[in-house]
mmCIF file of C-alpha atoms and ligand atoms in Angstrom:
data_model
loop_
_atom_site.group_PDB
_atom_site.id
_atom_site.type_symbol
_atom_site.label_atom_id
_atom_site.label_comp_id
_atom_site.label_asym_id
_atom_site.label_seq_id
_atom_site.Cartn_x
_atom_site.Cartn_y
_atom_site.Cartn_z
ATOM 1 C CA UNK A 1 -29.229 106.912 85.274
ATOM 2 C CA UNK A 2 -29.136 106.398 81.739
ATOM 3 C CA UNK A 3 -28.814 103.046 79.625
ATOM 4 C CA UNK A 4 -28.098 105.408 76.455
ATOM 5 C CA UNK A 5 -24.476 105.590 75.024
ATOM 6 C CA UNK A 6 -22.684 108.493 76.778
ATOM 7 C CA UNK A 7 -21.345 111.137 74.625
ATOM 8 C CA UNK A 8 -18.454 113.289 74.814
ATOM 9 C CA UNK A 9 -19.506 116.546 76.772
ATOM 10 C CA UNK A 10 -18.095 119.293 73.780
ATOM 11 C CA UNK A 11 -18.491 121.972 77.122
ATOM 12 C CA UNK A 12 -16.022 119.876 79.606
ATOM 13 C CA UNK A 13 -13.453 122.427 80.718
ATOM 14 C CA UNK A 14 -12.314 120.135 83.912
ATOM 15 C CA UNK A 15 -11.598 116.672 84.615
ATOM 16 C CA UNK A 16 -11.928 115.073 87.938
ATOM 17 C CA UNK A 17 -9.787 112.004 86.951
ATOM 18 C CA UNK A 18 -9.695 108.981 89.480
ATOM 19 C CA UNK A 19 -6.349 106.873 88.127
ATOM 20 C CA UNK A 20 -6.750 103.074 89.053
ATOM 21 C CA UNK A 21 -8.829 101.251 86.474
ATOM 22 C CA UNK A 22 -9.974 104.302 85.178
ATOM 23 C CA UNK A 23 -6.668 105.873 83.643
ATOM 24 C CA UNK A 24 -4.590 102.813 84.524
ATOM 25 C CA UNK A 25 -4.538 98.968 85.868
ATOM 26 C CA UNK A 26 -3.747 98.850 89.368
ATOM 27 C CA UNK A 27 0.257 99.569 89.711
ATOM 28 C CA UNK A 28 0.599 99.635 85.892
ATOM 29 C CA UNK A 29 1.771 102.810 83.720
ATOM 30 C CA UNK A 30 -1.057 104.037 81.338
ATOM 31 C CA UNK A 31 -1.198 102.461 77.856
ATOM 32 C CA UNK A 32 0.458 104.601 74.878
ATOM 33 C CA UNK A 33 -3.097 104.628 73.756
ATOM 34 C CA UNK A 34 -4.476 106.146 76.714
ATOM 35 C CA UNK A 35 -1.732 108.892 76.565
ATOM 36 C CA UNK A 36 -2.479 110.268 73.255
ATOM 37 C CA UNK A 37 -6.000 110.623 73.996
ATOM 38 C CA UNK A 38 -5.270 112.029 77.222
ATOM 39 C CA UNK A 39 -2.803 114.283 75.566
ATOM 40 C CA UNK A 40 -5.327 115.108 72.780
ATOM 41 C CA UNK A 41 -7.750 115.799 75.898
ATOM 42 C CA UNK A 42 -5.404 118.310 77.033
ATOM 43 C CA UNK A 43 -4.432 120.129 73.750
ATOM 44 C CA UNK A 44 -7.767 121.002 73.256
ATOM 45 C CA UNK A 45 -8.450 122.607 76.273
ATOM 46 C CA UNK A 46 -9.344 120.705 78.905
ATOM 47 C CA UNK A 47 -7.526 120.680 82.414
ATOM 48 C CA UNK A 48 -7.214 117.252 84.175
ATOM 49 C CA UNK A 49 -7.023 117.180 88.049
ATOM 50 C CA UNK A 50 -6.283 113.218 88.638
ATOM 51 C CA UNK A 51 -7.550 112.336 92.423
ATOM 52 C CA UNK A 52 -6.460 109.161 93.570
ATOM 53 C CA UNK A 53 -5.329 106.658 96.019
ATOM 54 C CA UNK A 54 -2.365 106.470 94.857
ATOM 55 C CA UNK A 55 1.435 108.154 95.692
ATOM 56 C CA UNK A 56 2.249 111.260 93.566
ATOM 57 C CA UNK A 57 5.475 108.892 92.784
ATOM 58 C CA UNK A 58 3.256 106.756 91.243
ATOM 59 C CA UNK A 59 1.108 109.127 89.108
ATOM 60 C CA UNK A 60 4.253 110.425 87.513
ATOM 61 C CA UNK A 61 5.412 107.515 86.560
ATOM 62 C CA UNK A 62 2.841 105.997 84.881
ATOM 63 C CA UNK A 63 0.878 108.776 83.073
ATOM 64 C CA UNK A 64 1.984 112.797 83.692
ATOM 65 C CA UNK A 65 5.812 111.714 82.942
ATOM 66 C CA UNK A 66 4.526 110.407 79.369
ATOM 67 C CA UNK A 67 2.345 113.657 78.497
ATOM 68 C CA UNK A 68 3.975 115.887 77.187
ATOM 69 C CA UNK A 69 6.070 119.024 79.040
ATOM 70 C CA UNK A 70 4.336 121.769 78.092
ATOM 71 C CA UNK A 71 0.835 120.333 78.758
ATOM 72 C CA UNK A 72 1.547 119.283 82.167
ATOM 73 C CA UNK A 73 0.946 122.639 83.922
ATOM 74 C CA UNK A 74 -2.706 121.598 82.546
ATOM 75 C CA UNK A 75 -2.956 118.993 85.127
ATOM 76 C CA UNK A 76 -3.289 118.735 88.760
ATOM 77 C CA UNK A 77 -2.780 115.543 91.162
ATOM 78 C CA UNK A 78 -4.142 115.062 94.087
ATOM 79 C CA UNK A 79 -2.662 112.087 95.817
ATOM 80 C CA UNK A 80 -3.224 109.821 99.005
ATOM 81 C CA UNK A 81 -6.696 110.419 98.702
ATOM 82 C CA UNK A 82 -6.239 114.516 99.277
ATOM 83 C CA UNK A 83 -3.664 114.487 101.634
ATOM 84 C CA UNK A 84 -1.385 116.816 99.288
ATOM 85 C CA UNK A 85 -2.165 118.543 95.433
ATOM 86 C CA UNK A 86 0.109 119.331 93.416
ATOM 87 C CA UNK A 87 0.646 120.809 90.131
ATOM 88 C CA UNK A 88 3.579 121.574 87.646
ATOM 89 C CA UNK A 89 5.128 124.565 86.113
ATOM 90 C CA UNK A 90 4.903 126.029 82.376
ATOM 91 C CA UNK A 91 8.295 123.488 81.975
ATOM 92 C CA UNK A 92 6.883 120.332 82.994
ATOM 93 C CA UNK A 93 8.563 120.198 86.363
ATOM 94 C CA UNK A 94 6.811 119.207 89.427
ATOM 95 C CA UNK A 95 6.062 122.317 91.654
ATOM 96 C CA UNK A 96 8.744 122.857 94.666
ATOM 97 C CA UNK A 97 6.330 122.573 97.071
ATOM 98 C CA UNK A 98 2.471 121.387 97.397
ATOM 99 C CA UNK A 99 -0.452 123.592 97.277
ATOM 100 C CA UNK A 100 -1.153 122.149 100.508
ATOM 101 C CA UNK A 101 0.233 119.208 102.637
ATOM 102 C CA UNK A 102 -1.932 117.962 105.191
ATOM 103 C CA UNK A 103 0.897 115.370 105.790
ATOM 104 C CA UNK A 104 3.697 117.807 107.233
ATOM 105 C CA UNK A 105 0.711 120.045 109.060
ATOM 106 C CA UNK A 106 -0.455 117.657 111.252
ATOM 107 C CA UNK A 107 1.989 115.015 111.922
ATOM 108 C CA UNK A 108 5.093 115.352 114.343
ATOM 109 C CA UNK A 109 7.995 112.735 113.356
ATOM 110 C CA UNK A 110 6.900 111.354 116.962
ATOM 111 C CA UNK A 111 3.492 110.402 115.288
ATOM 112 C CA UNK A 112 4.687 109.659 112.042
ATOM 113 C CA UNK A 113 6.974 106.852 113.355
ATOM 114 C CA UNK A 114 4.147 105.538 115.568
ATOM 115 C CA UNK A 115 2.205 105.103 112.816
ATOM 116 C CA UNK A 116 4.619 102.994 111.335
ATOM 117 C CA UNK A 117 4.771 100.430 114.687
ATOM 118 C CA UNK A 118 1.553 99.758 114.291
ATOM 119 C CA UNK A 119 1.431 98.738 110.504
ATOM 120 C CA UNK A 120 4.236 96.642 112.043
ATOM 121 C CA UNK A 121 1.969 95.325 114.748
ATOM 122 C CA UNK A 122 -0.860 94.695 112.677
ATOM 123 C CA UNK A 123 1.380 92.669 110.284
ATOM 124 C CA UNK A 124 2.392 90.502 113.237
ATOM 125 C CA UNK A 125 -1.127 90.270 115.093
ATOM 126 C CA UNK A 126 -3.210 88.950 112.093
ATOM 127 C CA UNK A 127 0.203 86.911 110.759
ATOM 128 C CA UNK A 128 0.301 88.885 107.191
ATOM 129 C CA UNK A 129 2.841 88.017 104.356
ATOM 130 C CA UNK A 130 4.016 91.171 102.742
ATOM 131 C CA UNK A 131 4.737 91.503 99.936
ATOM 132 C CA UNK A 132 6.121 95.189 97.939
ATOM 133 C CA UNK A 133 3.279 97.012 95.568
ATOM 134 C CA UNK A 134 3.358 95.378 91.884
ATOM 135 C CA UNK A 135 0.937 94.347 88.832
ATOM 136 C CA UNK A 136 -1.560 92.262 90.221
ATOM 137 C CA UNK A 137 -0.270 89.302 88.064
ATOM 138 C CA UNK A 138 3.420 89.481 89.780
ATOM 139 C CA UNK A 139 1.534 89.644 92.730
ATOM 140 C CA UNK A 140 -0.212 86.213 92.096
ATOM 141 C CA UNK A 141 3.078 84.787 90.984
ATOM 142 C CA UNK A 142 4.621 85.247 94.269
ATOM 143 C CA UNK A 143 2.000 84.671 96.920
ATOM 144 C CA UNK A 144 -0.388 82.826 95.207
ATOM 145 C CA UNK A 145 -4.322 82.655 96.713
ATOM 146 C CA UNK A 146 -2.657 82.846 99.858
ATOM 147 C CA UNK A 147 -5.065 84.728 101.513
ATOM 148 C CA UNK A 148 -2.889 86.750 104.323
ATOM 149 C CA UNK A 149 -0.666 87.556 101.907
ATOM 150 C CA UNK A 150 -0.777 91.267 101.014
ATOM 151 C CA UNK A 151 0.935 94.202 99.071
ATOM 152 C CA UNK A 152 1.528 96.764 101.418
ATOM 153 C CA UNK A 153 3.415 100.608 100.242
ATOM 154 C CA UNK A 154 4.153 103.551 102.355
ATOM 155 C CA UNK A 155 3.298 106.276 100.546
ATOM 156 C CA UNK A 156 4.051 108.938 103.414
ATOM 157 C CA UNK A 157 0.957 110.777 103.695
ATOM 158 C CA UNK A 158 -1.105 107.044 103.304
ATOM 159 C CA UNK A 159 -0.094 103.846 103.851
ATOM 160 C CA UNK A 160 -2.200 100.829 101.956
ATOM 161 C CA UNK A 161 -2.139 97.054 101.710
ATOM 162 C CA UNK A 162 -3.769 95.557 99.305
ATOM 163 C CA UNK A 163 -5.812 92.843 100.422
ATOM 164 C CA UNK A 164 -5.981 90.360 96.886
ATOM 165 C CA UNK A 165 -6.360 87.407 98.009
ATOM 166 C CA UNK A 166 -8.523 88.543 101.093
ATOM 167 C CA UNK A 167 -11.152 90.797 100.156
ATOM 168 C CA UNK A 168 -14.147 88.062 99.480
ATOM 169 C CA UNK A 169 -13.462 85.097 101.085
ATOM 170 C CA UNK A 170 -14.787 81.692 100.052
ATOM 171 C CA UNK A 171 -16.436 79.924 103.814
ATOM 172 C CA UNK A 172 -13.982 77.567 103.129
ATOM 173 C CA UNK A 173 -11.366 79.920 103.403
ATOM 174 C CA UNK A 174 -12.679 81.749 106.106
ATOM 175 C CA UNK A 175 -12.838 78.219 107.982
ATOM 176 C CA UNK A 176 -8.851 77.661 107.712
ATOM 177 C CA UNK A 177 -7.448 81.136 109.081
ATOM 178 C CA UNK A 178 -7.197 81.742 112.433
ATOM 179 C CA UNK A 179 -9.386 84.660 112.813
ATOM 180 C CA UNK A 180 -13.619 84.911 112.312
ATOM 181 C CA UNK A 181 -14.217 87.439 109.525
ATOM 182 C CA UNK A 182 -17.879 89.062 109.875
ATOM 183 C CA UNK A 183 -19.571 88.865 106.869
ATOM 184 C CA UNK A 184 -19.917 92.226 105.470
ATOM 185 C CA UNK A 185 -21.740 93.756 103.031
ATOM 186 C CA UNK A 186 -22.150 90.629 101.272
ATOM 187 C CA UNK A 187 -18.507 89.050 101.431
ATOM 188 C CA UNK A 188 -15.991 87.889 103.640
ATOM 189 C CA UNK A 189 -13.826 90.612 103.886
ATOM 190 C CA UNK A 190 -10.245 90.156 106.133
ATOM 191 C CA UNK A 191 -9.953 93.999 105.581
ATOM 192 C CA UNK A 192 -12.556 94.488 108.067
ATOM 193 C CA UNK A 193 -11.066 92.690 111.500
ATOM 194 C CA UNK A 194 -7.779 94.189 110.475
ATOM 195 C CA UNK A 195 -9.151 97.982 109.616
ATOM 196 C CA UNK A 196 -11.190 97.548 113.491
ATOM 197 C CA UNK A 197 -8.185 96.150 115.309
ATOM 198 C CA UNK A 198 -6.443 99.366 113.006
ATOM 199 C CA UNK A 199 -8.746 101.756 114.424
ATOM 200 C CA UNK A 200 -8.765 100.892 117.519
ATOM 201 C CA UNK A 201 -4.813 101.471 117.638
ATOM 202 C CA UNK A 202 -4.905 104.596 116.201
ATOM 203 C CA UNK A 203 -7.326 106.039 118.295
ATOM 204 C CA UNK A 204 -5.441 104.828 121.717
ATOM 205 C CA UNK A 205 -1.932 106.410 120.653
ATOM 206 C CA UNK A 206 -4.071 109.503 119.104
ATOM 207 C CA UNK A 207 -2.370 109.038 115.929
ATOM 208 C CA UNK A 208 -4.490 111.189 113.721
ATOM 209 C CA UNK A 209 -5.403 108.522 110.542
ATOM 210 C CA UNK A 210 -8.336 106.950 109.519
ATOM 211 C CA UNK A 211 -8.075 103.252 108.140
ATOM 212 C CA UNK A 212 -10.785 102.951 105.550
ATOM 213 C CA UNK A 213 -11.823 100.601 102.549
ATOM 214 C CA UNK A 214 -10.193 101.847 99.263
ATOM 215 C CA UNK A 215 -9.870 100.123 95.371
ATOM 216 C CA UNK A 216 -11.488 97.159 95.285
ATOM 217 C CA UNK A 217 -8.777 94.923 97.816
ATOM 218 C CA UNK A 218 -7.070 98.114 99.633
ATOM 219 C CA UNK A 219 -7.146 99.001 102.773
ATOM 220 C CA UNK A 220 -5.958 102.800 103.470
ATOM 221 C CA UNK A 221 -4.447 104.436 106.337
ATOM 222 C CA UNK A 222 -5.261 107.789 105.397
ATOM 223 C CA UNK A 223 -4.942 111.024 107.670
ATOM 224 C CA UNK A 224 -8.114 111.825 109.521
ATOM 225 C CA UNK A 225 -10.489 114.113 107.548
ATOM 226 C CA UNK A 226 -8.844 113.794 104.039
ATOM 227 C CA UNK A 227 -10.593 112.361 100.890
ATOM 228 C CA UNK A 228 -11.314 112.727 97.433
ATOM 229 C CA UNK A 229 -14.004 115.342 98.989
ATOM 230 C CA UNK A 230 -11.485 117.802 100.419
ATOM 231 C CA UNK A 231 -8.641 118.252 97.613
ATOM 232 C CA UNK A 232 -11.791 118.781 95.203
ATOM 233 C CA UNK A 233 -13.496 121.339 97.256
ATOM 234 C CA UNK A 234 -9.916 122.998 98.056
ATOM 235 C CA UNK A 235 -8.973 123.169 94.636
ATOM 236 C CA UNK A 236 -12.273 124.514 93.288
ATOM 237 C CA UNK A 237 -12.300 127.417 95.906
ATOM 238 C CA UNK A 238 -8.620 128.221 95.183
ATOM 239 C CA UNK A 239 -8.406 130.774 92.529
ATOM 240 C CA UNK A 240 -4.379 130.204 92.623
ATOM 241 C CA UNK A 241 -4.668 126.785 92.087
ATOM 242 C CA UNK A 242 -7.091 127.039 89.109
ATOM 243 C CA UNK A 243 -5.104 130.105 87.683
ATOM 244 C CA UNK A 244 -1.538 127.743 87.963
ATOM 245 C CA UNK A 245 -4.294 125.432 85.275
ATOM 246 C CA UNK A 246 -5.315 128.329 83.367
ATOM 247 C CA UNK A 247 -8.755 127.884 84.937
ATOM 248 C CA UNK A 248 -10.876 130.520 87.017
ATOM 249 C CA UNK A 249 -13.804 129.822 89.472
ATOM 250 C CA UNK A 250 -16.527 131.546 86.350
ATOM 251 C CA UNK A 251 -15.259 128.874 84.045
ATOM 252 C CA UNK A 252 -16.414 126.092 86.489
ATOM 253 C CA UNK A 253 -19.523 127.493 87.605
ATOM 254 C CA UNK A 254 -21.711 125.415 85.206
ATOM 255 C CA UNK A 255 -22.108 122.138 86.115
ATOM 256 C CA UNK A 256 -21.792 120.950 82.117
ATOM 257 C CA UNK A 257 -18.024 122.859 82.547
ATOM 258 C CA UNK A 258 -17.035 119.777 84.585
ATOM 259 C CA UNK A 259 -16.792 116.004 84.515
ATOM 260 C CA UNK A 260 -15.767 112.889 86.533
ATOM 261 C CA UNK A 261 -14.420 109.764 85.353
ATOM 262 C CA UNK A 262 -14.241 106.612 88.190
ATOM 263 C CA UNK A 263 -14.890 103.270 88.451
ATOM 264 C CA UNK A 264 -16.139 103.008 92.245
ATOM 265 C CA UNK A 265 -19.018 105.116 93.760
ATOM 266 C CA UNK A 266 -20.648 102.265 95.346
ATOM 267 C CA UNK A 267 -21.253 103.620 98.648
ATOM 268 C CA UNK A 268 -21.443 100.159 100.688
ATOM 269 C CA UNK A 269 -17.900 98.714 99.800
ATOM 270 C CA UNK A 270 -15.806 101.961 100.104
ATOM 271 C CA UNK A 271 -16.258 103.481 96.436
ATOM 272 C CA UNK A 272 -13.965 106.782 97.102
ATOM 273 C CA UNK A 273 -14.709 107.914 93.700
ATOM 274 C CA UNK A 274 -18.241 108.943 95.075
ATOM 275 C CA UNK A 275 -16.236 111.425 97.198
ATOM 276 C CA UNK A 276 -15.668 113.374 94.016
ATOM 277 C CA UNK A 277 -19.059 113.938 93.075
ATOM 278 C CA UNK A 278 -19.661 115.650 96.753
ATOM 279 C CA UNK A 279 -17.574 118.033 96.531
ATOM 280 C CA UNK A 280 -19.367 119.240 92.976
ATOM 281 C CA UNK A 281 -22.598 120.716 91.742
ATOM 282 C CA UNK A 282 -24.629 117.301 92.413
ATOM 283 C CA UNK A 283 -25.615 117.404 88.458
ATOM 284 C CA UNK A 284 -22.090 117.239 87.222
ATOM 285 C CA UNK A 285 -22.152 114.120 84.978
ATOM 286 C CA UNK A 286 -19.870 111.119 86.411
ATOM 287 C CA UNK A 287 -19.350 108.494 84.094
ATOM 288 C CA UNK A 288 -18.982 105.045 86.477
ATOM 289 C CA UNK A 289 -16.579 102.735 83.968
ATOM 290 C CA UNK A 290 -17.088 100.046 86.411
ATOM 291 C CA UNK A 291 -20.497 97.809 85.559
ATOM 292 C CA UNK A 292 -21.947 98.652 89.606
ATOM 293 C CA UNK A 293 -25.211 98.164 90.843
ATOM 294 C CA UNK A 294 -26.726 101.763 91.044
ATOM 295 C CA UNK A 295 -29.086 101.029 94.138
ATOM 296 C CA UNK A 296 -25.185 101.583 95.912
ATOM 297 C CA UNK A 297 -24.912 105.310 94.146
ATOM 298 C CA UNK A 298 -25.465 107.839 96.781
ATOM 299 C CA UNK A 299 -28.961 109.496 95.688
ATOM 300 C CA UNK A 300 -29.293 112.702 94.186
ATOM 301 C CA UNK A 301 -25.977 112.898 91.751
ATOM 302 C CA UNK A 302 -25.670 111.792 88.445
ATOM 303 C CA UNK A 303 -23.593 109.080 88.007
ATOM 304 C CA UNK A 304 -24.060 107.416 84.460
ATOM 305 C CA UNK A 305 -22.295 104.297 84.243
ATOM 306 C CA UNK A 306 -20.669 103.413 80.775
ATOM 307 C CA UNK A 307 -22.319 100.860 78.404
ATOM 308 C CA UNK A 308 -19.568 100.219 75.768
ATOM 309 C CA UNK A 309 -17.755 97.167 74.769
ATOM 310 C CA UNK A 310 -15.216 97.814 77.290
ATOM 311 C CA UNK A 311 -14.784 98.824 80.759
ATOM 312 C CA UNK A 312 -12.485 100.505 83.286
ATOM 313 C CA UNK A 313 -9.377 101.883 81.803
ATOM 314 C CA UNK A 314 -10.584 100.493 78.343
ATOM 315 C CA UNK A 315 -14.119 101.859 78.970
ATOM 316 C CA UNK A 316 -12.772 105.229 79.238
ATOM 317 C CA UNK A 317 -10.337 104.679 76.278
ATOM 318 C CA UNK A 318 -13.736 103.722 74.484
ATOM 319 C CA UNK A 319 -15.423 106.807 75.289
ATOM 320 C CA UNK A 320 -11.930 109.011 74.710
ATOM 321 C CA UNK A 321 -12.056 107.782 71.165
ATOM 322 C CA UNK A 322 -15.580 108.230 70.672
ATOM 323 C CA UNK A 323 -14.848 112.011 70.199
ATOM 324 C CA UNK A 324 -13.396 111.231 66.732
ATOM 325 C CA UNK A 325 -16.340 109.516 65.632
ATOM 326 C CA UNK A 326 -18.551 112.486 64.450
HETATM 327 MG MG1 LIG B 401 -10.387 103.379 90.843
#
């Protein structure tokens, strides 16, 4: 842990690149600002594997669609929290296929449509409003503080709400819906009766997914056994993959070669960005843009978190422009 400013590592030669308030707002495309530096990132070098939450839909459209064609092969996205990577080709198209898809291995259609009853079932049981994913402001617009109102997108190989309104309760709050939330953690979280009730559905139809915190307000069904851990590790081992990148497994073998950018590696209220720095030499640097207490940080890797002005998203825009500074 360090209270020191943070500066640029001149020996980075990989990225691991969480995308929601680290790239981008939730559901928002990346500032024009964060592009260019992202894009400068790239032209000098550096190869940017984004792992995220989020779709690959969703990745596209708001940052690898703005960089620019021929520096797209230097990034790889791993989506649904590892579920699937992929990567594009010396063009700028999207691969045809995945490096992997844990999506199509596992799941018949039998399951896959099962999986989707019981999202339905859950919305009835606990009496959710759902609303489609958007900016967290439209979001507000519509629903309010309503606190069973959610965003909920099926992203095939995940499927998330987003709990906004519900993730830390007031007692008051609590008092008025139907249900007792268990304080957890330290809040009043409705994700947790709903991810337990989840669980326990999932497990009795053997329907191979894991719900589990995500964000700050999701709640992800993700397939059993995938995180931010597994697409890492896969990728890393894959000389293929890190070729397709213009990378090989000697370039990456000192930890100062690679970096992490997130905003959640608090271990107690589902920080999947934590999952990154598992699957790496334990003294790759992470930079946390988020301002989280470290007695959450899983011991032994070293997380830094960023003291600029700014954080999240801006943070790391902070630090990206720090680079021209000397
Ligand atoms: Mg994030």
């Amino acid at each position: 842990m360090s209270d020191q400013n943070i500066k640029w590592n001149n020996k980075v030669k990989l990225v691991l690149a969480d995308v929601d308030e680290t790239i981008a707002d939730v559901y928002t495309p990346a500032e024009p600002e964060m592009i260019g530096e992202l894009t400068s990132v790239l032209e000098e070098g550096v190869v940017i594997f984004f792992v995220t939450g989020a779709s690959l839909a969703r990745v596209e459209s708001r940052i690898t669609n703005q960089i620019p064609g021929h520096l797209r092969r230097f990034t790889l996205v791993s989506h649904c929290n590892g579920a699937e990577v992929w990567g594009f080709n010396s063009e700028g198209d999207k691969k045809e296929k995945p490096f992997y898809s844990l999506y199509d291995e596992t799941f018949s259609q039998q399951q896959k449509d099962k999986w989707r009853e019981i999202v339905k079932q859950l919305i009835e049981e606990f009496k959710l409003s759902v609303y489609p994913a958007t900016k967290v402001s439209e979001f507000k617009t519509m629903a309010g503080h309503n606190p069973l109102a959610v965003m909920l997108e099926d992203r095939g190989p995940q499927i998330t709400f987003e709990f906004v309104n519900g993730y830390d309760l007031t007692p008051e709050q609590e008092k008025q819906l139907e249900m007792s939330v268990p304080q957890t953690n330290g809040a009043l979280d409705l994700r947790i009766p709903v991810l337990e009730r989840a669980d326990r559905l999932f497990q009795e139809n053997n329907i191979p997914v894991t719900p589990r915190l995500g964000g700050i307000f999701a709640l992800d069904f993700a397939i059993k056994g995938v995180s931010k851990t597994y697409s890492v590790k896969h990728v890393l081992e894959n000389e293929n993959i890190l070729e397709s990148a213009g990378l090989s497994r000697q370039d990456l073998e000192n930890p100062d070669h690679i970096e992490i950018w997130g905003d959640k590696f608090d271990q107690f209220r589902g920080g999947t960005d934590r999952h990154m720095c598992e699957a790496v030499n334990p003294k790759v640097r992470a930079i946390d843009f988020r301002e989280e207490d470290p007695s959450g940080f899983l011991p032994g890797y070293n997380v830094v978190i960023w003291k600029g002005k700014y954080h999240l998203h801006h943070g790391l825009l902070e630090y990206l422009k720090s680079r021209h500074n000397k």
